[in-house]
PDB file of C-alpha atoms in Angstrom:
ATOM      1  CA  UNK A 298      16.797 -11.348   8.791  1.00 86.00           C
ATOM      2  CA  UNK A 299      15.800  -7.664   8.375  1.00 92.00           C
ATOM      3  CA  UNK A 300      16.683  -5.089   5.801  1.00 93.00           C
ATOM      4  CA  UNK A 301      18.654  -2.963   8.197  1.00 92.00           C
ATOM      5  CA  UNK A 302      20.685  -6.004   9.118  1.00 91.00           C
ATOM      6  CA  UNK A 303      21.475  -7.000   5.521  1.00 91.00           C
ATOM      7  CA  UNK A 304      22.571  -3.450   4.719  1.00 90.00           C
ATOM      8  CA  UNK A 305      24.877  -3.483   7.746  1.00 86.00           C
ATOM      9  CA  UNK A 306      26.448  -6.866   6.966  1.00 86.00           C
ATOM     10  CA  UNK A 307      29.760  -6.256   5.380  1.00 84.00           C
ATOM     11  CA  UNK A 308      29.777  -9.673   3.839  1.00 85.00           C
ATOM     12  CA  UNK A 309      26.678  -8.709   1.806  1.00 84.00           C
ATOM     13  CA  UNK A 310      27.209  -4.976   1.115  1.00 82.00           C
ATOM     14  CA  UNK A 311      30.429  -3.030   1.858  1.00 82.00           C
ATOM     15  CA  UNK A 312      30.957   0.596   2.404  1.00 77.00           C
ATOM     16  CA  UNK A 313      27.470   1.483   3.638  1.00 83.00           C
ATOM     17  CA  UNK A 314      27.757   3.630   6.803  1.00 87.00           C
ATOM     18  CA  UNK A 315      24.977   4.304   9.226  1.00 89.00           C
ATOM     19  CA  UNK A 316      24.182   7.772   7.613  1.00 92.00           C
ATOM     20  CA  UNK A 317      23.660   6.153   4.071  1.00 91.00           C
ATOM     21  CA  UNK A 318      21.747   3.262   5.540  1.00 92.00           C
ATOM     22  CA  UNK A 319      19.384   5.400   7.464  1.00 94.00           C
ATOM     23  CA  UNK A 320      18.934   8.113   4.731  1.00 93.00           C
ATOM     24  CA  UNK A 321      18.387   5.534   1.883  1.00 92.00           C
ATOM     25  CA  UNK A 322      15.773   3.682   3.927  1.00 94.00           C
ATOM     26  CA  UNK A 323      13.962   6.948   4.692  1.00 94.00           C
ATOM     27  CA  UNK A 324      14.077   8.001   0.988  1.00 91.00           C
ATOM     28  CA  UNK A 325      12.374   4.840   0.066  1.00 91.00           C
ATOM     29  CA  UNK A 326       9.923   5.109   2.968  1.00 92.00           C
ATOM     30  CA  UNK A 327      10.852   1.687   4.041  1.00 94.00           C
ATOM     31  CA  UNK A 328      10.736   0.382   7.611  1.00 95.00           C
ATOM     32  CA  UNK A 329      14.287  -0.786   8.383  1.00 95.00           C
ATOM     33  CA  UNK A 330      12.954  -3.650  10.314  1.00 93.00           C
ATOM     34  CA  UNK A 331      11.177  -5.121   7.297  1.00 93.00           C
ATOM     35  CA  UNK A 332      11.958  -8.736   6.693  1.00 92.00           C
ATOM     36  CA  UNK A 333      14.457  -8.832   3.778  1.00 89.00           C
ATOM     37  CA  UNK A 334      12.472 -11.576   2.084  1.00 90.00           C
ATOM     38  CA  UNK A 335       9.553  -9.089   1.605  1.00 91.00           C
ATOM     39  CA  UNK A 336      11.687  -7.077  -0.958  1.00 91.00           C
ATOM     40  CA  UNK A 337      11.808  -8.302  -4.415  1.00 90.00           C
ATOM     41  CA  UNK A 338      14.749  -8.097  -6.714  1.00 90.00           C
ATOM     42  CA  UNK A 339      13.731  -4.620  -8.083  1.00 89.00           C
ATOM     43  CA  UNK A 340      13.147  -3.277  -4.551  1.00 90.00           C
ATOM     44  CA  UNK A 341      16.731  -4.304  -3.600  1.00 91.00           C
ATOM     45  CA  UNK A 342      18.077  -2.842  -6.830  1.00 90.00           C
ATOM     46  CA  UNK A 343      16.355   0.443  -6.108  1.00 90.00           C
ATOM     47  CA  UNK A 344      17.532   0.443  -2.480  1.00 91.00           C
ATOM     48  CA  UNK A 345      21.101  -0.269  -3.317  1.00 90.00           C
ATOM     49  CA  UNK A 346      21.141   2.118  -6.205  1.00 89.00           C
ATOM     50  CA  UNK A 347      19.926   4.882  -3.848  1.00 88.00           C
ATOM     51  CA  UNK A 348      22.465   3.966  -1.212  1.00 89.00           C
ATOM     52  CA  UNK A 349      25.184   4.075  -3.753  1.00 87.00           C
ATOM     53  CA  UNK A 350      24.004   7.481  -4.955  1.00 87.00           C
ATOM     54  CA  UNK A 351      23.996   8.693  -1.339  1.00 85.00           C
ATOM     55  CA  UNK A 352      27.415   7.261  -0.759  1.00 85.00           C
ATOM     56  CA  UNK A 353      28.905   9.094  -3.836  1.00 83.00           C
ATOM     57  CA  UNK A 354      26.798  12.207  -3.578  1.00 80.00           C
ATOM     58  CA  UNK A 355      25.807  13.031  -0.026  1.00 73.00           C
ATOM     59  CA  UNK A 356      22.500  14.621   0.405  1.00 72.00           C
ATOM     60  CA  UNK A 357      22.272  18.389   1.056  1.00 80.00           C
ATOM     61  CA  UNK A 358      20.591  17.821   4.411  1.00 87.00           C
ATOM     62  CA  UNK A 359      19.991  14.706   6.636  1.00 92.00           C
ATOM     63  CA  UNK A 360      16.365  13.837   6.917  1.00 94.00           C
ATOM     64  CA  UNK A 361      16.660  11.273   9.797  1.00 95.00           C
ATOM     65  CA  UNK A 362      20.324  10.418  10.761  1.00 94.00           C
ATOM     66  CA  UNK A 363      21.241  12.138  14.098  1.00 95.00           C
ATOM     67  CA  UNK A 364      17.805  13.723  14.465  1.00 96.00           C
ATOM     68  CA  UNK A 365      16.370  11.529  17.288  1.00 96.00           C
ATOM     69  CA  UNK A 366      13.257  13.126  18.691  1.00 96.00           C
ATOM     70  CA  UNK A 367      12.906  15.772  16.034  1.00 96.00           C
ATOM     71  CA  UNK A 368       9.998  16.289  13.614  1.00 96.00           C
ATOM     72  CA  UNK A 369      10.109  14.332  10.406  1.00 95.00           C
ATOM     73  CA  UNK A 370      10.138  16.829   7.407  1.00 92.00           C
ATOM     74  CA  UNK A 371       7.912  14.420   5.396  1.00 92.00           C
ATOM     75  CA  UNK A 372       5.075  13.358   7.780  1.00 92.00           C
ATOM     76  CA  UNK A 373       5.683  15.477  10.918  1.00 93.00           C
ATOM     77  CA  UNK A 374       6.087  12.303  12.947  1.00 94.00           C
ATOM     78  CA  UNK A 375       8.823  11.840  15.572  1.00 96.00           C
ATOM     79  CA  UNK A 376      12.118  10.332  14.372  1.00 96.00           C
ATOM     80  CA  UNK A 377      13.172   7.344  16.270  1.00 96.00           C
ATOM     81  CA  UNK A 378      16.454   5.523  16.719  1.00 96.00           C
ATOM     82  CA  UNK A 379      17.037   1.597  17.162  1.00 93.00           C
ATOM     83  CA  UNK A 380      19.822  -0.758  17.015  1.00 87.00           C
ATOM     84  CA  UNK A 381      20.317  -3.343  14.306  1.00 81.00           C
ATOM     85  CA  UNK A 382      21.587  -6.796  15.013  1.00 80.00           C
ATOM     86  CA  UNK A 383      25.115  -5.543  14.517  1.00 81.00           C
ATOM     87  CA  UNK A 384      24.667  -3.017  17.254  1.00 85.00           C
ATOM     88  CA  UNK A 385      24.869   0.020  14.978  1.00 87.00           C
ATOM     89  CA  UNK A 386      22.122   2.621  15.236  1.00 92.00           C
ATOM     90  CA  UNK A 387      19.610   3.278  12.552  1.00 94.00           C
ATOM     91  CA  UNK A 388      17.581   6.445  12.627  1.00 96.00           C
ATOM     92  CA  UNK A 389      14.066   6.332  11.118  1.00 95.00           C
ATOM     93  CA  UNK A 390      10.525   7.705  11.147  1.00 96.00           C
ATOM     94  CA  UNK A 391       7.894   5.204  12.224  1.00 94.00           C
ATOM     95  CA  UNK A 392       5.282   7.551  10.879  1.00 93.00           C
ATOM     96  CA  UNK A 393       6.228   7.408   7.213  1.00 92.00           C
ATOM     97  CA  UNK A 394       8.740   4.483   6.983  1.00 94.00           C
ATOM     98  CA  UNK A 395       6.506   1.415   6.412  1.00 85.00           C
ATOM     99  CA  UNK A 396       6.598  -2.190   5.468  1.00 75.00           C
ATOM    100  CA  UNK A 397       6.015  -2.924   1.892  1.00 72.00           C
ATOM    101  CA  UNK A 398       2.401  -4.019   2.441  1.00 64.00           C
ATOM    102  CA  UNK A 399       1.544  -0.662   4.083  1.00 59.00           C
ATOM    103  CA  UNK A 400       3.604   1.669   1.808  1.00 57.00           C
ATOM    104  CA  UNK A 401       0.865   2.045  -0.868  1.00 49.00           C
ATOM    105  CA  UNK A 402      -1.381   3.927   1.737  1.00 41.00           C
ATOM    106  CA  UNK A 403       1.377   6.509   2.672  1.00 40.00           C
ATOM    107  CA  UNK A 404       0.873  10.003   1.247  1.00 39.00           C
ATOM    108  CA  UNK A 405       3.600  11.258  -1.089  1.00 41.00           C
ATOM    109  CA  UNK A 406       5.278  14.544  -0.077  1.00 42.00           C
ATOM    110  CA  UNK A 407       6.968  16.942  -2.381  1.00 41.00           C
ATOM    111  CA  UNK A 408      10.383  16.623  -0.591  1.00 46.00           C
ATOM    112  CA  UNK A 409      10.390  12.951  -1.905  1.00 47.00           C
ATOM    113  CA  UNK A 410       9.947  13.972  -5.461  1.00 51.00           C
ATOM    114  CA  UNK A 411      13.720  14.214  -6.428  1.00 58.00           C
ATOM    115  CA  UNK A 412      14.368  10.770  -4.980  1.00 58.00           C
ATOM    116  CA  UNK A 413      11.179   9.385  -6.531  1.00 57.00           C
ATOM    117  CA  UNK A 414      12.231  10.795  -9.952  1.00 59.00           C
ATOM    118  CA  UNK A 415      15.659   9.397  -9.577  1.00 63.00           C
ATOM    119  CA  UNK A 416      14.332   5.925  -8.857  1.00 61.00           C
ATOM    120  CA  UNK A 417      11.745   6.249 -11.827  1.00 62.00           C
ATOM    121  CA  UNK A 418      14.607   7.205 -14.121  1.00 65.00           C
ATOM    122  CA  UNK A 419      16.849   4.386 -12.940  1.00 64.00           C
ATOM    123  CA  UNK A 420      13.944   1.840 -13.430  1.00 62.00           C
ATOM    124  CA  UNK A 421      13.191   3.290 -16.955  1.00 64.00           C
ATOM    125  CA  UNK A 422      16.930   3.085 -17.784  1.00 64.00           C
ATOM    126  CA  UNK A 423      17.193  -0.577 -16.685  1.00 65.00           C
ATOM    127  CA  UNK A 424      14.025  -1.359 -18.855  1.00 63.00           C
ATOM    128  CA  UNK A 425      15.504   0.393 -21.941  1.00 62.00           C
ATOM    129  CA  UNK A 426      18.825  -1.533 -21.550  1.00 63.00           C
ATOM    130  CA  UNK A 427      16.754  -4.839 -21.197  1.00 66.00           C
ATOM    131  CA  UNK A 428      14.644  -3.977 -24.351  1.00 67.00           C
ATOM    132  CA  UNK A 429      17.837  -3.148 -26.299  1.00 62.00           C
ATOM    133  CA  UNK A 430      19.471  -6.422 -25.086  1.00 65.00           C
ATOM    134  CA  UNK A 431      16.400  -8.353 -26.032  1.00 62.00           C
ATOM    135  CA  UNK A 432      16.333  -6.768 -29.479  1.00 67.00           C
ATOM    136  CA  UNK A 433      20.003  -7.526 -29.957  1.00 68.00           C
ATOM    137  CA  UNK A 434      19.600 -11.170 -28.853  1.00 69.00           C
ATOM    138  CA  UNK A 435      16.527 -11.706 -30.989  1.00 71.00           C
ATOM    139  CA  UNK A 436      18.047  -9.986 -33.907  1.00 57.00           C
TER     140      UNK A 436
END
């Protein structure tokens, strides 16, 4: 299955609407139609953390959702819209949302800096917790 379908499956993740699903995938520059097996545990944690953040604290402006045919603010490509297996729409930018294997070649844009900083801080916090847990366990 594909990432967009996993995020839309209420048996896997509950409470994610189309807006959050589209915006979180855009913020991670991830093609919604990437096979879910291509994401490792850390990628899934980051994506779900970002989706949770968007669910509880809506972004100030929508980057892709409802913007079919408009210009992407990050790469200046054209925003598209497709259906997931569940029939719900997902908005995305084919220009800058890539599969994992192609993401390292995409240019970073200043508008992503807040989301990237948030993800970096979340990763660092998880590592710190793991280090403290390891120290406590080893004594």
